[in-house]
XYZ file of C-alpha atoms in Angstrom:
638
model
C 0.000 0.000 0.000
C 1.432 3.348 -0.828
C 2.192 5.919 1.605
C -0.566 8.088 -0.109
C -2.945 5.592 0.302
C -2.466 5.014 3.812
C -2.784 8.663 4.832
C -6.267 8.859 2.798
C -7.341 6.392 4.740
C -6.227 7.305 7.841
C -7.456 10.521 7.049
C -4.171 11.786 7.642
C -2.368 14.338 5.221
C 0.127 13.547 3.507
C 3.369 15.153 5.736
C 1.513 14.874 8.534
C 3.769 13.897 11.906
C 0.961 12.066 14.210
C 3.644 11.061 16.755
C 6.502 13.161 16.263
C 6.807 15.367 19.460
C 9.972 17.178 18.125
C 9.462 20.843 17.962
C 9.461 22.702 14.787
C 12.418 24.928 15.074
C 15.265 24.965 12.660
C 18.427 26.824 12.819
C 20.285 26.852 8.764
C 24.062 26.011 8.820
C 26.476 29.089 10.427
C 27.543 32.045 7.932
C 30.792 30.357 6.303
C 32.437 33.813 6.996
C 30.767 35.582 10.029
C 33.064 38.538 10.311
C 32.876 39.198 6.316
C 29.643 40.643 6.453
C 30.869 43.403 8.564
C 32.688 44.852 4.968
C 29.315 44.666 3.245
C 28.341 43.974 -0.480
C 29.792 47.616 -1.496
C 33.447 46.230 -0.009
C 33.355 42.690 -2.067
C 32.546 44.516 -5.015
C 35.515 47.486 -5.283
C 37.639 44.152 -4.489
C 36.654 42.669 -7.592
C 37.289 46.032 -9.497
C 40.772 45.878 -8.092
C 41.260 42.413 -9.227
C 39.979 42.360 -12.259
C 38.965 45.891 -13.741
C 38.842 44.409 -17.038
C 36.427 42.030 -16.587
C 33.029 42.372 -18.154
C 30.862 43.526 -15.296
C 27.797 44.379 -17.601
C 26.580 42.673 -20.703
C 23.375 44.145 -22.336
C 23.558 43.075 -25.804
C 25.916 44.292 -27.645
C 27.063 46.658 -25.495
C 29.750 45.436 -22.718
C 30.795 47.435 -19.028
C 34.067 46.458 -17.199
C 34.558 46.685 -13.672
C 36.758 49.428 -14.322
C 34.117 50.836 -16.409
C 31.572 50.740 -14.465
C 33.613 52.328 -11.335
C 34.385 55.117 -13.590
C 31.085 56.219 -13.793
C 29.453 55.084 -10.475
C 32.341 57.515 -8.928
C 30.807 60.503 -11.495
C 27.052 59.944 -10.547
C 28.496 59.767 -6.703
C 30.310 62.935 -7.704
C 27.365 64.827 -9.176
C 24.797 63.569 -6.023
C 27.385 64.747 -3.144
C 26.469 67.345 -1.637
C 22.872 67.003 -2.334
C 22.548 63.829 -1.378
C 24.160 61.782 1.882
C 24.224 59.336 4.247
C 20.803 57.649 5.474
C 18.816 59.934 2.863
C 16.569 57.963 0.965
C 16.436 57.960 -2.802
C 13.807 56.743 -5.227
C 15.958 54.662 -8.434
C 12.848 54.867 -11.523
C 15.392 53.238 -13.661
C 14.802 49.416 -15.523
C 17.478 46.875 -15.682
C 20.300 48.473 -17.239
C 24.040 49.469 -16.817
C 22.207 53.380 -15.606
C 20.692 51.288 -12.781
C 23.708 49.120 -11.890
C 25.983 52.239 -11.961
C 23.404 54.060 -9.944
C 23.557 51.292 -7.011
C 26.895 51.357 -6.577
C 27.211 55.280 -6.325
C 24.238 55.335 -3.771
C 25.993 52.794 -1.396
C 28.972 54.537 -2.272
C 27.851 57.851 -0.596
C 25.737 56.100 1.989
C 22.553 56.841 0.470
C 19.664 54.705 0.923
C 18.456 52.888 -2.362
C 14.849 52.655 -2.926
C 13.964 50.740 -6.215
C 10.630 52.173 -7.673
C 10.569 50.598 -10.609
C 11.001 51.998 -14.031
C 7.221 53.480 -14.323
C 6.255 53.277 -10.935
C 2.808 56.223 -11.658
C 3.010 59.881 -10.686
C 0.483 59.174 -8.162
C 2.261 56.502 -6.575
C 5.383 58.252 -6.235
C 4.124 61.522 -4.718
C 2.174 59.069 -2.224
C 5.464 57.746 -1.160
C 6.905 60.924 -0.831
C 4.411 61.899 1.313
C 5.248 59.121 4.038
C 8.832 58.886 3.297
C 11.288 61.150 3.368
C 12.837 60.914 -0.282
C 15.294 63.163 -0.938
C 15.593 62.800 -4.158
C 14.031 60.825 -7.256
C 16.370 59.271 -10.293
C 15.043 58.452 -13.400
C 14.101 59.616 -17.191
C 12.470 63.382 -17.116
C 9.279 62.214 -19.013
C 8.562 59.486 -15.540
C 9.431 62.380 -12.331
C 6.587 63.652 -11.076
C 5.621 67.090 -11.800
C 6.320 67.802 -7.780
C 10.125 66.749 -8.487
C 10.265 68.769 -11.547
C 9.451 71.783 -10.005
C 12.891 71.696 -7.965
C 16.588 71.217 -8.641
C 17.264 68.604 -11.139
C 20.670 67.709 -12.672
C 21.251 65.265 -15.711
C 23.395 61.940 -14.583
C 26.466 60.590 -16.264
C 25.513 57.329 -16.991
C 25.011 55.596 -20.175
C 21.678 55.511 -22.153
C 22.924 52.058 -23.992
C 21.089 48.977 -23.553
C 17.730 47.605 -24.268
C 15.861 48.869 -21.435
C 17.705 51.735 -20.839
C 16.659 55.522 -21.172
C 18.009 57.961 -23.343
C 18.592 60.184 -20.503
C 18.547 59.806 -16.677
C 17.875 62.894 -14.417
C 18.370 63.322 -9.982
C 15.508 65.770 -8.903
C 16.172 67.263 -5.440
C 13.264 68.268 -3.315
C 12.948 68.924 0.554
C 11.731 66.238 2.543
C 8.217 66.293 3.546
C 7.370 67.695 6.976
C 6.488 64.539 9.323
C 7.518 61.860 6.673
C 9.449 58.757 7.532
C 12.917 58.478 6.952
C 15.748 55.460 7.006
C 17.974 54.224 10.133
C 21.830 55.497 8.934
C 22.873 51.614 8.754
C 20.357 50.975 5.982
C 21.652 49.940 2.734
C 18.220 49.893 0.916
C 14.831 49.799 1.443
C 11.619 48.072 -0.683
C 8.512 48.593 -0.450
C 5.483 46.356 0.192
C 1.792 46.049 0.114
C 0.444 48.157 3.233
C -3.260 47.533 5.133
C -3.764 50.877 5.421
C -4.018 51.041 1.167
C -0.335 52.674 1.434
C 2.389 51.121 0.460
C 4.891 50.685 3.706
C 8.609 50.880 3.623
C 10.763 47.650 4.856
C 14.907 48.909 5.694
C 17.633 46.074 5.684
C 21.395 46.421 6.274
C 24.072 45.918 4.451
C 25.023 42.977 6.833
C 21.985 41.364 5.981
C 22.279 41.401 2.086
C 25.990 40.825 2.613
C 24.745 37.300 4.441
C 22.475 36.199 1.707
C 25.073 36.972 -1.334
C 27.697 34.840 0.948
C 25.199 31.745 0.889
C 24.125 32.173 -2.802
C 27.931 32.225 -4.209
C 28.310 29.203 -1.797
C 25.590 27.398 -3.251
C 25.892 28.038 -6.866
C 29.555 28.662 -7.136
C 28.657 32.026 -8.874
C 32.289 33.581 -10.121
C 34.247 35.012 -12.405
C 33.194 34.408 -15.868
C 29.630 33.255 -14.747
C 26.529 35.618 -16.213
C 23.748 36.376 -13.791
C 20.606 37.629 -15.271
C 18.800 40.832 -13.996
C 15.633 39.353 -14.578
C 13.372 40.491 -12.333
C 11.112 43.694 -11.740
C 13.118 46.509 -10.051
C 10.632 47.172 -7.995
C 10.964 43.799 -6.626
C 13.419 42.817 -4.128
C 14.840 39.856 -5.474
C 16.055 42.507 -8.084
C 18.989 43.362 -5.185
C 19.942 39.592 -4.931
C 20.534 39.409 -8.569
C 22.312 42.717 -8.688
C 24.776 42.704 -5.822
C 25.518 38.412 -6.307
C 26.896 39.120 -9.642
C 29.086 42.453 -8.367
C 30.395 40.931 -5.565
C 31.726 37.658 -7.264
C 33.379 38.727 -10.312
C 30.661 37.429 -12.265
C 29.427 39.760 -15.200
C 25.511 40.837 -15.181
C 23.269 40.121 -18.008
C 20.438 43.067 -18.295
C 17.382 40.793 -19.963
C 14.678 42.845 -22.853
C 11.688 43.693 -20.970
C 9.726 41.205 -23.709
C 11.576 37.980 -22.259
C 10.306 38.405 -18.977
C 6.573 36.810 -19.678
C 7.451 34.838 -22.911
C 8.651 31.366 -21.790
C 9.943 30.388 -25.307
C 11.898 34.215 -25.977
C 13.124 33.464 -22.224
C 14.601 30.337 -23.046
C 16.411 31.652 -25.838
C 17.576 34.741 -24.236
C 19.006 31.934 -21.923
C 20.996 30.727 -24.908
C 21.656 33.429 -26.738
C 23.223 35.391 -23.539
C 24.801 32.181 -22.260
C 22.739 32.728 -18.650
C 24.548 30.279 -16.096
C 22.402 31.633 -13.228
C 19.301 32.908 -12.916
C 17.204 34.223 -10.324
C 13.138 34.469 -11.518
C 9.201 34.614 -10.460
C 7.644 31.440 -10.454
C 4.693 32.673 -12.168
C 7.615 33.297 -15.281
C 9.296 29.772 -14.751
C 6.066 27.247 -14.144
C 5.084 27.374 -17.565
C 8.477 26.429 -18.742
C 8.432 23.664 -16.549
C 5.382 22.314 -18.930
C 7.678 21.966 -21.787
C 9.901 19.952 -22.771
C 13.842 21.503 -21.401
C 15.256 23.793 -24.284
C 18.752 21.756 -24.496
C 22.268 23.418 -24.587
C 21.796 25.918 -22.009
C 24.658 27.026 -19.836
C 21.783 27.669 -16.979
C 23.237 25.864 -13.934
C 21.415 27.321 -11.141
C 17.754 28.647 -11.682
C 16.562 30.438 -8.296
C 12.741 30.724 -8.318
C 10.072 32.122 -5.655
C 7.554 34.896 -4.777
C 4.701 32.225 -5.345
C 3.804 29.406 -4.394
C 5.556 26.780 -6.786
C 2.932 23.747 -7.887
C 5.119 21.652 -9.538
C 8.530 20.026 -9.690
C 11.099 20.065 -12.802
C 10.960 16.867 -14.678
C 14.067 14.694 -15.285
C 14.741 16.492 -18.649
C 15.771 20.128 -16.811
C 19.525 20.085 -16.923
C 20.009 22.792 -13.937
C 19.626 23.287 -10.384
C 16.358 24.880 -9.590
C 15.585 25.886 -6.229
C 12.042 26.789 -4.815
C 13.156 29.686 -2.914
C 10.435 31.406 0.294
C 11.708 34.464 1.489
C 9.746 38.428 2.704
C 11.048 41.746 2.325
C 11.454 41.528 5.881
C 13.827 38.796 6.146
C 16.120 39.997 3.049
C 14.783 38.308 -0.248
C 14.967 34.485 1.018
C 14.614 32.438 3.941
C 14.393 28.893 2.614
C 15.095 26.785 -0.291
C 14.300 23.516 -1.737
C 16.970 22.068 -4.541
C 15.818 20.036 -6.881
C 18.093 18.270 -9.173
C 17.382 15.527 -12.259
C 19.289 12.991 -9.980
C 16.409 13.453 -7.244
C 14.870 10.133 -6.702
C 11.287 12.091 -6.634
C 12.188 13.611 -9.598
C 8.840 12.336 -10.772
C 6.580 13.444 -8.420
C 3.391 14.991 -8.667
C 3.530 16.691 -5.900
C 4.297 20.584 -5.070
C 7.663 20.683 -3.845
C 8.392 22.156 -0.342
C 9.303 25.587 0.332
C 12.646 23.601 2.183
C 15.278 24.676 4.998
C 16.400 27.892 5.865
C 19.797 29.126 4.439
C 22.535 30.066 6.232
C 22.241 32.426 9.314
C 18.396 31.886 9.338
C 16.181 30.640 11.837
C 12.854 29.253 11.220
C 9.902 28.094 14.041
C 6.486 27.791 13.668
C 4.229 28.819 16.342
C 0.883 29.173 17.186
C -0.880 32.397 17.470
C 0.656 33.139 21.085
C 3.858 32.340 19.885
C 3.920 28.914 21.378
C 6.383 26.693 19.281
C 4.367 23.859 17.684
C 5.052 20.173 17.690
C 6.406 19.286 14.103
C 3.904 18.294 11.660
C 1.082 20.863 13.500
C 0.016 24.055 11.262
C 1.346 27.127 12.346
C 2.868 30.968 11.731
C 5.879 30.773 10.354
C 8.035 33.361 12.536
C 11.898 34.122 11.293
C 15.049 35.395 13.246
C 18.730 35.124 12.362
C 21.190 37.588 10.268
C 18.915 37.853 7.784
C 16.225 39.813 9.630
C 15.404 43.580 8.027
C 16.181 46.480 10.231
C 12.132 46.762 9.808
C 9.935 49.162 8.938
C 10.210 52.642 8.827
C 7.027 52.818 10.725
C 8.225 52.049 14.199
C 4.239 50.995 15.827
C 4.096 48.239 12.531
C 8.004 47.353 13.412
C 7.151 46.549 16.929
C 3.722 44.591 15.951
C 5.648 42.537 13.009
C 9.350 42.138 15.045
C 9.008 40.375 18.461
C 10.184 38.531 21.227
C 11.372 35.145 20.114
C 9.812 32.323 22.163
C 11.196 31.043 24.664
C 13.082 27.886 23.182
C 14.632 30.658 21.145
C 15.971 33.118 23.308
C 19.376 33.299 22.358
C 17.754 35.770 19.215
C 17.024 38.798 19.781
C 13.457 39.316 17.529
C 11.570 36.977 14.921
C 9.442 38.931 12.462
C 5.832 37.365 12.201
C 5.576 36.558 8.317
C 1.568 35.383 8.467
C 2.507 32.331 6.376
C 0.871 29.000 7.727
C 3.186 26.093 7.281
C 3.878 23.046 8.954
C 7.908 21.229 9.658
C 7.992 17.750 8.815
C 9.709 15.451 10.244
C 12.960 15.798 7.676
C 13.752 19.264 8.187
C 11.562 20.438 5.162
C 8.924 23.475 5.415
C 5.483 23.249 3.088
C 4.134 26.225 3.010
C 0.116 26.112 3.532
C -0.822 29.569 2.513
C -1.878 33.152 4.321
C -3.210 33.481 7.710
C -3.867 37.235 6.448
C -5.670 38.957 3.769
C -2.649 39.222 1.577
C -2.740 37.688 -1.491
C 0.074 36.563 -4.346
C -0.284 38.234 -7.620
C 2.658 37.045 -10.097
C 4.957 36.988 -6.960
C 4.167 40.525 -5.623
C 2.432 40.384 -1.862
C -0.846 42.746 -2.490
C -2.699 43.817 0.151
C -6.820 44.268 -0.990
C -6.628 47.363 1.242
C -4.087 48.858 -0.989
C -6.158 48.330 -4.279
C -9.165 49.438 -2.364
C -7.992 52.140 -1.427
C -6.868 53.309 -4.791
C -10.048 52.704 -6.439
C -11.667 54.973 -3.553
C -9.639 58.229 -4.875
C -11.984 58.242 -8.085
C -14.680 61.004 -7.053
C -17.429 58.327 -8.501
C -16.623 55.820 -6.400
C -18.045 55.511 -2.645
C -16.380 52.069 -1.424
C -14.709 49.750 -3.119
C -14.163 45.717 -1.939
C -11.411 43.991 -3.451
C -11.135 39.721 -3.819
C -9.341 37.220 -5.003
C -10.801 34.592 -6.505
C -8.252 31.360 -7.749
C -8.740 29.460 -10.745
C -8.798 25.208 -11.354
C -5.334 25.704 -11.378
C -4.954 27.704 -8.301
C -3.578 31.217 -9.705
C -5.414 33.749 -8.347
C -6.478 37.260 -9.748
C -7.920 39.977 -8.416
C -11.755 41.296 -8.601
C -12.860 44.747 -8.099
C -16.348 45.039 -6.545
C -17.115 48.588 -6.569
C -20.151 50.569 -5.474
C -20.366 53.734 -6.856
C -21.431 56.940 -5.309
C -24.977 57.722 -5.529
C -26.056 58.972 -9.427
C -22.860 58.512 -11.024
C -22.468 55.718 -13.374
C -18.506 55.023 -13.612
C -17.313 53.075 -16.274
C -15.194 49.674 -15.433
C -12.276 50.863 -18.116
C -12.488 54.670 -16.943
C -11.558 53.114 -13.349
C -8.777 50.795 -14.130
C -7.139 53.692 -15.959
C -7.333 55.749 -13.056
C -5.541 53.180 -10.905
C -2.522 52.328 -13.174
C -1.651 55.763 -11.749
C -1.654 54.447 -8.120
C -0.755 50.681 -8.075
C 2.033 48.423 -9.749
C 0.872 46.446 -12.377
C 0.207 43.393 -10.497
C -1.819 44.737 -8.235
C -4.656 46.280 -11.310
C -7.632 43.841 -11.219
C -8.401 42.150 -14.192
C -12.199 42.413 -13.334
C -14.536 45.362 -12.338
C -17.967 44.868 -10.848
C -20.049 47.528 -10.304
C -22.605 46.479 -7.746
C -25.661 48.173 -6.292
C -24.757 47.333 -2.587
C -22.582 44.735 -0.862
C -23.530 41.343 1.041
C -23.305 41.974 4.704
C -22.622 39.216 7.445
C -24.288 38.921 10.321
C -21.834 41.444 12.423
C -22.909 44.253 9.870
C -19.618 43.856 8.281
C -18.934 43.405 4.052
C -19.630 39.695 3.879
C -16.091 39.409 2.033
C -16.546 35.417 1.494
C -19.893 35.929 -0.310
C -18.379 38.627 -2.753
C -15.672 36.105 -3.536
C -18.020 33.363 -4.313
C -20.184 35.252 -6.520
C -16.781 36.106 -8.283
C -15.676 32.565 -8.509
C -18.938 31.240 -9.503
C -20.166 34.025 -11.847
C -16.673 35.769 -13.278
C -17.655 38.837 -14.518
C -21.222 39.279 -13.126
C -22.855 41.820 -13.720
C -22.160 42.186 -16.974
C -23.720 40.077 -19.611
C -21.771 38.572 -22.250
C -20.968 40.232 -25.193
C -22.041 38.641 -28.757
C -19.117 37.354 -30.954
C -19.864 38.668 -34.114
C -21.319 36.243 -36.864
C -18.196 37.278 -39.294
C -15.613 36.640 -36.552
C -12.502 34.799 -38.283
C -11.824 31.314 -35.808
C -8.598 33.341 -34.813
C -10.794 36.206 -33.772
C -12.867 33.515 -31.951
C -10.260 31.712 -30.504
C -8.102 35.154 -29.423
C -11.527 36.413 -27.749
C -12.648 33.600 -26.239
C -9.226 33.056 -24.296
C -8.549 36.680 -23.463
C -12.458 36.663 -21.903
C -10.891 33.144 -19.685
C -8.086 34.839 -18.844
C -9.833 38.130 -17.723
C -12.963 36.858 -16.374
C -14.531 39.522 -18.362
C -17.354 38.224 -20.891
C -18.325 41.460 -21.752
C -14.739 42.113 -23.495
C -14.962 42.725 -27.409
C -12.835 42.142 -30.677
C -12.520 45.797 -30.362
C -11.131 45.971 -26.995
C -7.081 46.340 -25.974
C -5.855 43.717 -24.403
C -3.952 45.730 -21.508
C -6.529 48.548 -21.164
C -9.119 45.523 -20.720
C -6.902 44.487 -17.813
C -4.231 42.278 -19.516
C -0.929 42.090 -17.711
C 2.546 40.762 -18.877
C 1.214 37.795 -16.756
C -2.132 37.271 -18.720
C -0.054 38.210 -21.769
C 1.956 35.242 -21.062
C -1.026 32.860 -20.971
C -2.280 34.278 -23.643
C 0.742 34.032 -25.403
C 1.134 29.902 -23.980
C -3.063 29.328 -24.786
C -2.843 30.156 -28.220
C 0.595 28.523 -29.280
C -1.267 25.006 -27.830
C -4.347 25.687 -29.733
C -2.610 26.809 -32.908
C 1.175 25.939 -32.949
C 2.380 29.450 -33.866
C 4.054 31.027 -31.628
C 3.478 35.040 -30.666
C 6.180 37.017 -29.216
C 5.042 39.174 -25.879
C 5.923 42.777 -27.889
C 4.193 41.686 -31.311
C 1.025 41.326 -28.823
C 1.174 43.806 -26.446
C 1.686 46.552 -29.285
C -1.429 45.938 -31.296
C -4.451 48.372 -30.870
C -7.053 46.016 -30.638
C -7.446 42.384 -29.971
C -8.646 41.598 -33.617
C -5.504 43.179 -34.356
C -3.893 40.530 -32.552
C -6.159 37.542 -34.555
C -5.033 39.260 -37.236
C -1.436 38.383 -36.226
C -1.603 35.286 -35.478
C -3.852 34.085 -38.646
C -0.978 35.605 -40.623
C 1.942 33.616 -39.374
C -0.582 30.595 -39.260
C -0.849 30.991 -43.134
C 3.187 31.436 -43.643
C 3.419 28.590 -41.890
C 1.367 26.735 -44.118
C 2.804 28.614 -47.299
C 5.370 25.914 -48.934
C 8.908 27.537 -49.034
C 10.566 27.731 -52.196
């Protein structure tokens, strides 16, 4: 009898511990070189630049940075922000992945500045909403993104280099007082991030140098990342995984490979990016990597080490995959990751069907999981997953939310200082391993960012139409979730779904837009008075898109035209959307664009490329497209 077949029976789950009375603490291996963290990630780098200035530091295409190279200018952009800009002030980075935004790194922890990535688009709204709360001195990015608040004081053009495929012609610093009352950075912070905040705010998470020092330490260790390695800079900027990527590279020798913002969501241009830039480690969102894992492994890659998180992974690489990949757990507030699971072809459950574990904490970490006094649990019992160790964040810059989030440890514990509360349920088994359950929290994963409903709500409330607004998140058979907007609008105002989703680009990162917009005459209420928030969210499983009736397909629709609209209205949850319709103003991210992309390469073999979809005006544009390259593909050659 298998072991699955004992535990249904049983009624026990599988990973369950029914006798095990160990407790589920777990300390990860000593830092293999304690007092090196003390010379931080700034420190390893200028060591490499000393060692090897020649090396290629940089590699965006055609265009190639040495260490030397990029010193050079990091040293002018430190030049031209001293002065105006020092130690502990916090500055907003609105630069993509790009030599700009490596150079502009390095000359921020250079001058002691506090590096805040924004992203390269990050919405005027959004930024002067953050400048409101925290104190940031100044804002670097192209002129056309700065807010008109920033414009309106000192600005002086950067020396850095407008080469590269994501990078902007020109890159300005705009200088502006700090806002009276607004937050600003402990002096030992290297960088901060920012996160989804309850209050519909985004809130700012700090984290020493130490602490990324640590976690670069453990990654070299355990992917043997040196010179004449490439590690991508995959990932959002805006994302904090982005500093793992950036400062690994710099402070091994290793040279950094920017990637074209139209690999990031197209599985088969990823792959042979992966080639083409001879990737040997990779750092990436799952939501990016799981529908590689589908397909059969690309062969001839140099990828040795493939680092993947920010969601829950649901599957494990098949026998075929060639490197390392590692399902990697990890907050803000613990510096980018926490645990890992390896997974290797050689794995003797290589063939699992099962969702790997989120695995044992890396080096310097400390994992327990609790109940909700704190009370360690027994291994194999459900629990908050609370962390403590080197890698801890200095914490918030919000001292009341520091003190709620970083506490006491428990007793068994007390040697550490705090343990920040991540709201994670998981459950130790008896090997070690962590499987991580799900929230305890409203907080919900949206292509690997942590978005607070209270942060979309709130967004959706600035419109002058709208009176309350009640975010959800309904999951699909496959258990991705998306988020639903259920809106009630203010008394004799009819807002329009599209009118509102354009007015909250301006406030939210892209992950965090809904793809559906309900407009609803009044909300569900439980028995306490309160918005009967399960209801709403099975009326939005059941019935995506209620509230609006489906739209009729025209009778001259081409079957591309049928196919592209039916899938984009499955993808969306939005029956209502027409041939006529774009696909991103209709709520299409470069997550559904992916799908999209994946759903009609199945159905058709043709294959789309994420920028040859995401420029056309119109989704029959995009039939168009594809039943054009369908026909050349069926066009003998000569």
């Amino acid at each position: 009898m298998t072991q699955q077949l004992r535990n249904r029976q049983s009624g026990e789950r599988p990973g369950d511990v029914r006798s095990g009375t160990a407790p589920s603490i777990l300390r990860g291996a000593p830092l293999a070189e304690p007092a090196a963290a003390g010379r931080g990630v700034l420190a390893r780098y200028e060591e490499w630049v000393r060692r090897s200035p020649q090396a290629p530091a940089v590699i965006d295409g055609e265009h190639r940075w040495s260490y030397a190279r990029l010193d050079e200018a990091a040293d002018a952009v430190a030049a031209t922000l001293t002065g105006r800009v020092g130690p502990g002030d916090i500055v907003g980075v609105c630069l993509d992945r790009s030599a700009a935004l490596v150079v502009t790194a390095i000359a921020l922890a250079r001058i002691g500045a506090v590096y805040l990535p924004l992203g390269p688009r990050p919405g005027e709204r959004r930024i002067a909403a953050v400048a409101e709360d925290i104190g940031v001195a100044c804002l670097i990015g192209a002129p056309d993104v700065l807010t008109k608040h920033h414009q309106a004081d000192e600005m002086v053009e950067l020396p850095v280099s407008g080469k590269g495929a994501n990078a902007a012609s020109s890159v300005v610093a705009a200088f502006t007082p700090v806002t009276p009352g607004a937050r600003t950075a402990p002096v030992e912070a290297l960088y901060a991030v920012l996160t989804s905040g309850s209050t519909g705010r985004p809130k700012a998470v700090t984290v020493a140098g130490a602490a990324l020092a640590a976690l670069v330490d453990w990654y070299r260790e355990e992917t043997g990342l040196a010179p004449g390695d490439r590690q991508s800079l995959l990932i959002g900027v805006a994302f904090d995984p982005h500093l793992l990527e950036l400062w690994s590279g710099l402070t091994c020798g290793a040279a950094l490979i920017p990637a074209p913002d139209e690999v990031r969501w197209d599985p088969a241009a990823l792959t042979d990016w992966w080639r083409a830039a001879e990737v040997t480690a990779c750092v990436a969102a799952t939501p990016m990597i799981e529908p590689l894992l589908d397909r059969p492994w690309p062969p001839e890659l140099k990828l040795r080490h493939l680092m993947v998180g920010g969601d829950r992974m649901r599957r494990r690489p098949g026998p075929d995959v060639t490197a390392t990949v590692y399902n990697a757990y990890g907050p803000a507030e613990a510096t980018v990751v926490t645990t890992t699971h390896a997974m290797r072809a050689s794995d003797p459950d290589v063939g699992s069907d099962e969702a790997p574990p989120i695995g044992t904490p890396i080096a310097g970490a400390t994992v327990a999981v609790t109940d909700a006094e704190g009370r360690v649990l027994a291994r194999g019992e459900d629990g908050e997953l609370r962390i403590g160790g080197t890698c801890l964040a200095l914490g918030y810059l919000d001292p009341e939310l520091t003190a709620r989030r970083f506490t006491v440890p428990p007793a068994e514990l007390a040697g550490l200082e705090r343990m920040y509360r991540t709201g994670d349920r998981v459950r130790m088994l008896d090997d070690d391993r962590l499987v991580f359950l799900g929230r305890l929290d409203d907080q919900v994963k949206i292509s690997g960012v942590r978005i607070e409903p209270a942060e979309v709500e709130a967004a959706f409330e600035q419109h002058p139409a709208v009176r309350s607004a009640v975010v959800t998140a309904p999951r699909d058979a496959r258990g991705r979730a998306r988020l639903v907007a259920h809106v009630l609008p203010v008394p004799g105002t009819t807002p329009g779904a599209d009118d509102l989703l354009a007015g909250v680009r301006a406030w939210l990162p892209e992950q965090a837009v809904p793809s559906t917009v309900r407009i609803v005459d009044d909300f569900p209420l439980d028995a306490n008075g309160k918005v009967d928030r399960p209801a709403l969210l099975k009326q939005a499983e059941q019935e995506p898109g209620a509230g609006t009736a489906e739209t009729a397909v025209p009778t001259d629709a081409t079957p591309d035209e049928r196919l592209v609209l039916a899938t984009v209205r499955d993808l969306l949850g939005r029956p209502e959307t027409t041939l006529d319709d774009n696909f991103s103003d209709a709520g299409g991210t470069s997550l559904l664009a992916a799908r999209l992309l994946e759903a009609l390469e199945k159905a058709t073999r043709v294959r789309l490329r994420a920028p040859e979809l995401l420029r056309q005006p119109d989704l029959r544009a995009i039939a168009a497209v594809l039943d054009k390259r369908r026909a050349a593909a069926r066009t003998p050659g000569p």
